[in-house]
Amino acid sequence: MLCAQLLFPLSLFLGLSATVEVQRPRGVPLSKRQFYEEGKPFTCLDGSRTVPFDRVNDDYCDCKDGSDEPGTAACPNGSFHCTNAGHRPAFIPSSRINDGICDCCDTTDEYNSGATCKNTCREMGRRERESLQKLAEITKEGFLLKQQLIEEAKRKKEEKQSKLTELQAGKRDVEEKVEALRTVKETAEQPEKEAKERHLKAWEEQKAVIRMEKDKAKMAEAFLELDDDADGYVSVAELQSHAELDPNSDGSLTEEEVQGLLGGADKVDTSSFENIWGNLKDKYVSESQAENPSSLETAPEETKEPVTDNESEPYPEDDIGVEEDDEEEEDDDDDTHEDFEDKVRSFFTAQKARDDFEESERALREIDDQVKNIEKELSFDFGPSAEFTYLYSQCYELTTSEYIYKICPFNRVSQKPKFGGSETNLGSWGSWAGPDDNKYTVMKYEHGTGCWQGPSRSTTVKLTCGKETTVTSTSEPSRCEYLMEFTTPAVCQEPLPVNVVHVDGHSDHVEL
Amino acid sequence: GHQAEAARFQSARCLFVLLPFFLGVAQAVDRSNFKTCDQSSFCKRQRDIKAGQSPYRALLETMELTNSRLTLQLINDNNKVRLLLELYRLQGNMTRVKINELKPLKPRYEVPDVLIQDPPTEPLSVVAQDENGVVLSLGADEQRLIVSARPFRLDIVEGPKVLLSLNSRGLLVFEHLRLRKDTKSQDDAEDGEGAEKTEQQAAEGDQLKEEEELPGTWEETFKTHTDTKPNGPTSISLDFSFPGVEHVYGIPEHADTLKLKTTDGGDPYRLYNLDVFQYELHNPMALYGAVPVLLSHNTERTMGVFWLNAAETWVDISSNTAGKTVFGKMLDFVQGSSETPQTDVRWISEAGIIDVFIMLGPKPSDVFSQYASLTGTQAFPPLSALGYHQCRWNYNDQEDVRGVDQGLDDHDIPCDFIWLDIEHTDGKRYFTWDPNKFSQPKDMLQGLKDKRRNLVAIVDPHIKVDSNFKVHNEIRSRNFYVKNKDGGDYEGWCWPGNAGYPDFTNAEMRAWWASMFAYDQYEGSMENMYTWNDMNEPSVFNGPEVTMHKDALHGSWEHREVHNIYGLYVHRATAEGLIQRSGGVERPFVLTRAFFAGSQRYGAVWTGDNAAEWGHLKISLPMCLSLGLVGISFCGADVGGFFKAPSTELLVRWYQAGAYQPFFRAHAHLDTPRREPWLFGPENTALIREAVRQRYALLPFWYQQFYNAHRTGQPVMRALWVEYPEDSVTFDIEDEYLLGRDLLVHPVTEEGLKSLTAYLPGKREVWYDVHTFKKHAGGQSLYIPVTMSSIPAFQRGGSIITRKDRVRRSSACMENDPYTLYVALSPEGTAEGELYIDDGHTFSYEKNKAFIHRRLTFNDGVLSSSNLALDSQFTTASWVEKIIFLGARKPASVTLKTAGWSWGSETRVEFEYDSALEVLSLRKPGVNAGADWTVLLR
């Protein structure tokens, strides 16, 4: 059967040029043969005029639509039909007749140009049939795979949906549990809270005492420092040496100003100094501090209680256990042993309640995440039958001479230099971007890394039918606009019911 | 073409070098990269000298007159330095004025290789002479050259009329070569104390003051670059006055109006070949090329001044009527008290000598012939080069090239050339191919050849310094590189990183370079591959003003002296390479960015790195028109605009305009989105296709125009005033132009335009719309409604234009196709035209007279084709398929008579007649295009 088909057109081809001319004018397709009747006036196919038959293919354009010159290049808008026996018939623009370039595989377009064309129709036909056959096989297998993918996607979707339902139901339980545990926690924290408040109060009181003592010590120190002549009084002159005390900060500390600081007196003793210390302490700089600023900071008291110098620092709640211990030692005298046991007990109870609560909250968050992920996944347009579902959360790579390209469908495309260097984002999932009637053949990834003086990178991914899921090629046709070819069974169309090879053979037969 | 736009560099070192470019990328040119006159020390020095009494005096007693040459000495009364003046009367109504130092310390540079020969002279005779001067006869038309002695000036007069005066404003300045002061005082010290004067000065017996030395005289710094100026000040200047002239043109290349503006209060026009990144419109800044030729024009006469100097040059233009309003001029006229309008031009160059050719016209076409007789005519390009060129920086790989080729066919858009920019090379090593992207260049070229198409690959003149690069090693070992001031090979940064610059001024170097284009030297090259020379100003990214240091050395000459001619030499060596590789058989095609006077002999130029803006589309007309005026006809602008992405409307309009400009190439910057003609929807693809098809239909006309330009030096693309020199309305027109003399084009160059007004010149002319055949009277402004498909164009009544209306995918495919003759009748009912045919690509037309050149005339109802070149021999398969008469009456019958044995026998020709449009179409005369024949309308 196959043999017969191949031989039949060949035998007829040998007589082709003679027979075709007789049967119909050059360049006319069989379907229009009836309009070109030998010897009868020819009416342009647009009906615009009628000319004698010898003006058909006389290398002069008479018809506006070019129909009188199907076999010459005379008309600017004409077209030429090549039979291409052995392969597929085709129309070419009239301007390609006798232009020295072989366009029709049967060589019929170059009948007068001196171009040496070889009839390649059989070879091309064979190759096309082979590749069509191959394609058909791929399509067939791919389409089967696609069915599986659709099934799988359906199952997966159902799974996801039931998982979602399950999660959402579970979520309600967990939410209730969280609420319950919150109550437990808050109850358990009550004694601890009280203890903490009590302790906080004590802490504040203690802090005030310490601060006062420190202030007193500082005052005494200051008095001693200021009383240069150690006469038990701080005089105007003695105070004047501390320029930093200048109340109007004009750079000079006058006697009047000093007197004002001393409450109008010329000099003060220790007890009156206590009254005017308030005027000085904010600005006063210790002489030893001025000379050796670190000496006071390293004082043991300062390091032990940093709080005293920084009142805004919050109560060290996180370190409460440790602080408790510290305080315990110091406050041993104040707190009874019972109090301590009580506190520890309430602390551990509260801690457990807290842990339980946090754990339940974590569980809730996890559920929320899961719900969100599933909802996100379900929100993607995975194709009319969800056949692209399987690509989700997968990645595919192609290594070229310079780069490794990676596509994670519905996520992003990236490029990484083969020999080290950082990854460049070539775009994140944007949308399906095929033509309106075939939307699911092109993916668009957008808003990748910006280009110097140009737009941000983007990638167009063209999907073709294949058994394998793989990246077949990448290119950058325009600066920062990438093109990726990707095969997947998910785009394989249902194979045509009629055999393609048979149709071709059939048409050859009819043409001749 | 593309300039120092930095991001392409890999090296960290060059980041520093290119920092200024980063700062300058915003929108337009970074002016601070380029000198103003004030920043160019010689320009400032010269310009500070104002018009006044010239210190120069002609020493008449030194006059010597041979048959065709007069010499006499000039003396500067301020410094007593003597100059030698040479005057020549040249054939073809030209005068040459040469001024050099009488005894320079060392020779001064005289530009070689620009003149095609020693210009033939004619006898010069003294008409009168006294102690005030000499009157010489220039032969024709009572023309005299008057040499006045004190102060020195030259006047060319015709009868009582002064045509042109030199040094009438006293701006002849000649900075003589001198020793450096510190050197001199040392010498003086050796001579003995108190020796203040040189011997020469002493001999003059005058009290001379040392000339004041201004800063920048012996050293000059611009930005971070220091010019060591070992020869000190060497600049020259001369003024020219044109009485009665209000319009001057020429001195390209500037992105400015066709008519030159006065430069008072601004910078002079600058001529210094520079790689200007994102150039601005409408200013006198220098660009990529320089042709120091200026044309003056009024209703009575056109003249030209060719200032043969290759150093940095500035041209000042002033006019006594520039500031006057129309009313002011009218008032002058009414009162009869007006002074004659006058345009003054001053040329200032940094080095060399004064060598001026004064072309006395009187018609524009005479000036073109005169200039062509000096510097040669436009190279006759292969026919294919007049087709459409598809370029982009860059077509990525062979597959991309194949795809573009296929895309052109799929969308039925004719194209002759696909171009490859710098990325096709292996690491910017010219003459090589990227081993991954272009691994099989011959396969690619064969693929294009199978489609009867061609390829252009770029070869720039900067050579990567790389000891593994054969080209570099050869140039280095042959000592062919330009040297730096210290004698080492000059190196600068360009596309490949560190690069050397071959010394193209060296004839041996050029011969070697040419040999590199041999098929066995240039691997992967084939006969359908041609060349593009870019960056040949030369561009040096880290050099002063993005070019070479002026103290670099070309043999014994400084770069300062040869700068503007460097690009011409690159172009020339490449063109010679392409000729040689075919054994002298094939015509070359080489595109250059830098050019000089004479560059027309070597190929095409384009207007460099323009931008996708309406202003750039519009300026492409005056830019190419200006080049046409100075001999360079093969000009074009990047269609679509190089930088930035054009709107669809701009792209379509640019294709429409480009289809009617001599060099028709679409090009785009690397960082712009793809813009092949089919990427903008079917409607726009169709508009572009139509524009390109119009170009291809007119290829026979274009080819004949280029043949004419090659033969005669007349421009292909002409300003209107060139053909209508007495119609002052045309003097400022630059938004429309003529191709040859018969096709008037007014492209749409504004956004959203719904109508335009075209001026149809010639009160006694009629013009036919080439699309509708509608007839319009000349001497009027015509209102034309436009749509997106409009390309307003008109054929002059009285002309015959030949077309090939069967447009195919490349020019080669159309070789044997028949012609259609468009016979547009004048009001007198006559028409004439020419038809030129040859093989389209070889020198056979020249060597073997293998061409057809016919005159077509229509007179008294008889259209005939007669041979214009009786000794030529060529046969063509092309025939005449159709003859269309525009503005014709309906004949009763049409008959055809052909030559040969059947001569005399008449055959009837069928015809159609459209009485509304007065269009008569003859059906299929069928005669061979090379035959003698006549058609009779009765």
Coordinates of N, CA, C and O in Angstrom, one line a residue, chain B residues 315-416:
Chain B
V315 N 34.2 77.3 12.2 CA 33.7 78.2 11.2 C 32.7 79.2 11.7 O 31.7 78.8 12.2
D316 N 33.1 80.5 11.7 CA 32.2 81.6 12.2 C 31.5 82.2 11.0 O 32.1 82.4 9.9
I317 N 30.2 82.4 11.2 CA 29.4 83.0 10.1 C 28.7 84.2 10.7 O 28.1 84.1 11.8
S318 N 28.8 85.3 10.0 CA 28.0 86.5 10.5 C 27.5 87.2 9.2 O 27.9 86.9 8.1
S319 N 26.5 88.0 9.5 CA 25.7 88.6 8.4 C 25.2 89.9 8.8 O 24.8 90.1 9.9
N320 N 25.3 90.9 7.9 CA 24.8 92.2 8.3 C 23.3 92.3 8.2 O 22.8 93.3 8.6
T321 N 22.7 91.3 7.7 CA 21.2 91.4 7.6 C 20.6 90.4 8.6 O 19.4 90.3 8.7
A322 N 21.4 89.7 9.3 CA 20.9 88.6 10.1 C 19.9 89.1 11.1 O 18.8 88.5 11.4
G323 N 20.2 90.2 11.7 CA 19.3 90.7 12.8 C 18.1 91.5 12.2 O 17.2 91.8 13.0
K324 N 18.1 91.8 11.0 CA 17.0 92.7 10.4 C 15.7 91.9 10.2 O 15.7 90.8 9.7
T325 N 14.6 92.6 10.5 CA 13.3 92.0 10.3 C 13.0 92.2 8.8 O 13.7 93.0 8.1
V326 N 12.0 91.5 8.3 CA 11.5 91.7 7.0 C 11.2 93.2 6.7 O 11.5 93.8 5.7
F327 N 10.5 93.8 7.7 CA 10.2 95.2 7.6 C 11.4 96.0 7.5 O 11.5 96.9 6.6
G328 N 12.4 95.8 8.3 CA 13.6 96.5 8.2 C 14.3 96.5 6.9 O 14.7 97.5 6.3
K329 N 14.3 95.3 6.3 CA 14.9 95.1 5.0 C 14.1 95.9 3.9 O 14.6 96.5 3.0
M330 N 12.7 95.8 4.1 CA 11.8 96.5 3.2 C 12.1 98.0 3.2 O 12.2 98.7 2.2
L331 N 12.3 98.5 4.5 CA 12.5 99.9 4.7 C 13.8 100.3 4.0 O 13.8 101.3 3.2
D332 N 14.8 99.5 4.1 CA 16.1 99.8 3.5 C 15.9 99.9 2.0 O 16.4 100.8 1.3
F333 N 15.1 98.9 1.5 CA 14.8 98.9 0.1 C 14.1 100.1 -0.4 O 14.5 100.8 -1.4
V334 N 13.1 100.5 0.3 CA 12.3 101.7 -0.1 C 13.1 102.9 -0.1 O 13.1 103.7 -1.0
Q335 N 13.9 103.0 1.0 CA 14.7 104.2 1.2 C 15.9 104.2 0.2 O 16.6 105.2 0.0
G336 N 16.1 103.0 -0.4 CA 17.3 102.9 -1.3 C 18.6 103.1 -0.6 O 19.6 103.3 -1.3
S337 N 18.6 103.2 0.7 CA 19.8 103.5 1.4 C 20.5 102.3 2.0 O 21.5 102.4 2.7
S338 N 19.9 101.1 1.6 CA 20.4 100.0 2.3 C 21.9 99.6 1.9 O 22.3 99.8 0.8
E339 N 22.6 99.1 2.8 CA 23.9 98.5 2.5 C 23.6 97.2 1.8 O 22.5 96.6 2.1
T340 N 24.5 96.7 1.0 CA 24.3 95.4 0.4 C 24.3 94.4 1.5 O 25.1 94.4 2.4
P341 N 23.4 93.4 1.4 CA 23.5 92.3 2.4 C 24.9 91.6 2.1 O 25.4 91.5 1.0
Q342 N 25.4 91.1 3.2 CA 26.7 90.5 3.1 C 26.9 89.4 4.1 O 26.4 89.6 5.3
T343 N 27.5 88.3 3.7 CA 27.7 87.2 4.7 C 29.3 87.1 4.8 O 30.0 87.1 3.8
D344 N 29.7 87.1 6.1 CA 31.1 86.9 6.3 C 31.4 85.6 7.0 O 30.7 85.2 7.9
V345 N 32.4 84.9 6.5 CA 32.7 83.6 7.0 C 34.2 83.6 7.4 O 35.0 84.1 6.7
R346 N 34.5 83.0 8.5 CA 35.8 82.9 9.0 C 36.2 81.5 9.3 O 35.5 80.9 10.1
W347 N 37.3 81.0 8.7 CA 37.7 79.7 9.0 C 38.9 79.7 10.0 O 39.8 80.6 9.8
I348 N 38.9 78.8 11.0 CA 40.0 78.8 11.9 C 40.4 77.3 12.0 O 39.5 76.5 12.3
S349 N 41.7 77.0 11.8 CA 42.1 75.6 12.0 C 43.3 75.6 12.9 O 44.1 76.5 13.0
E350 N 43.5 74.4 13.5 CA 44.5 74.4 14.6 C 45.9 74.2 14.0 O 46.9 74.5 14.6
A351 N 46.0 73.6 12.8 CA 47.4 73.3 12.3 C 47.3 73.3 10.7 O 46.3 73.5 10.2
G352 N 48.4 72.9 10.1 CA 48.5 72.8 8.7 C 48.7 74.2 8.0 O 49.2 75.1 8.6
I353 N 48.3 74.2 6.8 CA 48.4 75.5 6.0 C 47.1 75.9 5.5 O 46.1 75.2 5.6
I354 N 47.1 77.1 5.0 CA 45.9 77.6 4.3 C 45.9 77.1 2.8 O 46.9 77.4 2.1
D355 N 44.9 76.4 2.5 CA 44.9 75.9 1.1 C 43.4 75.9 0.7 O 42.6 75.1 1.2
V356 N 43.0 76.9 -0.1 CA 41.6 77.2 -0.3 C 41.3 77.1 -1.8 O 42.0 77.6 -2.6
F357 N 40.2 76.4 -2.1 CA 39.7 76.3 -3.5 C 38.5 77.1 -3.6 O 37.5 76.8 -2.8
I358 N 38.5 78.1 -4.4 CA 37.3 79.0 -4.6 C 36.6 78.6 -5.9 O 37.2 78.7 -6.9
M359 N 35.4 78.0 -5.7 CA 34.7 77.5 -6.8 C 33.6 78.6 -7.2 O 32.8 79.0 -6.4
L360 N 33.8 79.1 -8.4 CA 33.0 80.3 -8.8 C 31.7 80.0 -9.5 O 31.0 80.9 -9.9
G361 N 31.3 78.8 -9.5 CA 30.0 78.5 -10.1 C 29.9 78.8 -11.5 O 30.8 78.4 -12.2
P362 N 28.9 79.5 -12.0 CA 28.0 80.3 -11.3 C 26.7 79.6 -10.8 O 26.0 80.0 -9.9
K363 N 26.4 78.4 -11.5 CA 25.2 77.7 -11.1 C 25.5 76.7 -10.1 O 26.7 76.2 -10.0
P364 N 24.5 76.3 -9.3 CA 24.8 75.2 -8.3 C 25.4 74.0 -9.0 O 26.4 73.4 -8.4
S365 N 24.9 73.6 -10.1 CA 25.5 72.4 -10.8 C 26.9 72.6 -11.2 O 27.7 71.6 -11.2
D366 N 27.3 73.9 -11.5 CA 28.7 74.1 -11.8 C 29.6 73.9 -10.5 O 30.7 73.4 -10.6
V367 N 29.1 74.4 -9.4 CA 29.9 74.2 -8.2 C 30.1 72.7 -7.9 O 31.2 72.3 -7.5
F368 N 29.0 71.9 -8.1 CA 29.1 70.5 -7.9 C 30.2 69.9 -8.8 O 31.0 69.1 -8.4
S369 N 30.1 70.3 -10.1 CA 31.1 69.8 -11.0 C 32.5 70.2 -10.6 O 33.5 69.4 -10.7
Q370 N 32.7 71.5 -10.2 CA 34.0 72.0 -9.8 C 34.5 71.2 -8.6 O 35.7 70.7 -8.6
Y371 N 33.7 71.0 -7.6 CA 34.1 70.3 -6.4 C 34.5 68.8 -6.8 O 35.5 68.3 -6.3
A372 N 33.6 68.2 -7.7 CA 33.9 66.8 -8.1 C 35.2 66.7 -8.8 O 35.9 65.7 -8.7
S373 N 35.5 67.8 -9.6 CA 36.8 67.7 -10.4 C 38.0 67.7 -9.4 O 39.1 67.3 -9.8
L374 N 37.8 68.2 -8.2 CA 38.9 68.2 -7.2 C 38.9 67.0 -6.4 O 40.0 66.4 -6.2
T375 N 37.8 66.5 -5.9 CA 37.8 65.4 -4.9 C 37.1 64.2 -5.4 O 37.1 63.2 -4.7
G376 N 36.6 64.2 -6.6 CA 36.0 63.0 -7.1 C 34.6 62.9 -6.9 O 34.0 63.7 -6.2
T377 N 33.9 61.9 -7.4 CA 32.5 61.8 -7.3 C 32.1 60.6 -6.4 O 32.9 59.8 -6.0
Q378 N 30.8 60.5 -6.2 CA 30.2 59.4 -5.5 C 30.6 58.0 -6.1 O 30.5 57.9 -7.3
A379 N 31.1 57.1 -5.3 CA 31.3 55.7 -5.7 C 30.0 55.2 -6.3 O 29.0 55.4 -5.7
F380 N 30.1 54.5 -7.3 CA 28.8 53.9 -7.9 C 28.6 52.6 -7.1 O 29.3 51.6 -7.3
P381 N 27.5 52.6 -6.3 CA 27.3 51.4 -5.5 C 26.8 50.2 -6.3 O 26.1 50.4 -7.3
P382 N 27.0 49.0 -5.8 CA 26.2 47.9 -6.3 C 24.7 48.2 -6.2 O 24.3 48.8 -5.2
L383 N 23.9 47.8 -7.1 CA 22.5 48.1 -7.1 C 21.8 47.6 -5.8 O 21.0 48.3 -5.2
S384 N 22.3 46.5 -5.3 CA 21.7 45.9 -4.1 C 21.8 46.9 -2.9 O 20.9 46.9 -2.1
A385 N 22.9 47.6 -2.9 CA 23.1 48.6 -1.8 C 22.0 49.7 -1.7 O 21.9 50.3 -0.7
L386 N 21.3 49.8 -2.9 CA 20.3 50.8 -2.9 C 18.9 50.3 -2.4 O 17.9 51.0 -2.3
G387 N 18.9 49.0 -2.1 CA 17.7 48.3 -1.6 C 17.6 48.6 -0.1 O 18.2 49.5 0.5
Y388 N 16.8 47.8 0.6 CA 16.5 48.0 2.0 C 17.5 47.1 2.8 O 17.8 46.0 2.5
H389 N 18.0 47.8 3.9 CA 18.9 47.1 4.8 C 18.3 46.9 6.2 O 17.8 47.8 6.8
Q390 N 18.4 45.7 6.6 CA 17.8 45.3 7.9 C 19.0 45.1 8.9 O 19.7 44.2 8.8
C391 N 19.1 46.0 9.9 CA 20.2 46.0 10.8 C 19.7 46.1 12.3 O 18.5 46.5 12.5
R392 N 20.5 45.6 13.2 CA 20.2 45.7 14.6 C 21.5 45.4 15.3 O 22.3 44.6 14.9
W393 N 21.7 46.1 16.4 CA 22.7 45.8 17.4 C 22.1 44.9 18.4 O 21.5 45.4 19.3
N394 N 22.0 43.6 18.3 CA 22.7 42.8 17.3 C 21.8 41.7 16.9 O 20.9 41.3 17.7
Y395 N 21.9 41.1 15.7 CA 21.2 39.8 15.5 C 22.1 38.8 16.3 O 23.3 38.7 16.1
N396 N 21.4 38.0 17.1 CA 22.1 37.3 18.2 C 23.0 36.2 17.7 O 24.0 35.9 18.2
D397 N 22.5 35.4 16.7 CA 23.2 34.3 16.2 C 22.7 33.9 14.8 O 21.9 34.6 14.3
Q398 N 23.3 32.9 14.3 CA 23.0 32.5 12.9 C 21.5 32.2 12.8 O 20.9 32.5 11.8
E399 N 21.0 31.5 13.8 CA 19.6 31.2 13.8 C 18.7 32.4 13.7 O 17.7 32.5 13.0
D400 N 19.1 33.4 14.5 CA 18.4 34.7 14.5 C 18.4 35.3 13.1 O 17.4 35.8 12.5
V401 N 19.6 35.3 12.4 CA 19.7 35.9 11.1 C 18.8 35.1 10.1 O 18.1 35.7 9.3
R402 N 18.8 33.8 10.3 CA 17.9 33.0 9.4 C 16.5 33.3 9.6 O 15.7 33.4 8.7
G403 N 16.1 33.5 10.9 CA 14.8 33.9 11.3 C 14.3 35.2 10.7 O 13.2 35.3 10.2
V404 N 15.2 36.2 10.8 CA 14.9 37.5 10.2 C 14.7 37.4 8.7 O 13.8 38.0 8.1
D405 N 15.6 36.7 8.1 CA 15.5 36.5 6.6 C 14.2 35.9 6.3 O 13.5 36.3 5.4
Q406 N 13.8 34.9 7.0 CA 12.5 34.2 6.8 C 11.4 35.1 7.1 O 10.4 35.1 6.4
G407 N 11.5 35.9 8.2 CA 10.4 36.8 8.6 C 10.1 37.8 7.4 O 9.0 38.1 7.2
L408 N 11.2 38.3 6.8 CA 11.0 39.2 5.7 C 10.2 38.6 4.6 O 9.3 39.2 4.0
D409 N 10.5 37.3 4.3 CA 9.8 36.6 3.2 C 8.4 36.3 3.7 O 7.4 36.4 2.9
D410 N 8.2 35.9 4.9 CA 6.9 35.6 5.4 C 5.9 36.8 5.3 O 4.7 36.6 5.1
H411 N 6.5 37.9 5.5 CA 5.7 39.2 5.5 C 5.9 39.9 4.2 O 5.4 41.1 4.1
D412 N 6.5 39.3 3.2 CA 6.7 39.8 1.9 C 7.3 41.2 1.9 O 6.8 42.1 1.2
I413 N 8.3 41.4 2.7 CA 9.0 42.7 2.7 C 10.4 42.5 2.0 O 11.2 41.7 2.4
P414 N 10.5 43.3 0.9 CA 11.8 43.1 0.2 C 13.0 43.6 1.0 O 12.8 44.5 1.9
C415 N 14.1 43.0 0.8 CA 15.3 43.3 1.6 C 16.5 42.8 0.9 O 16.5 41.7 0.3
D416 N 17.6 43.6 0.9 CA 18.8 43.1 0.2 C 20.0 42.8 1.2 O 20.9 42.0 0.8

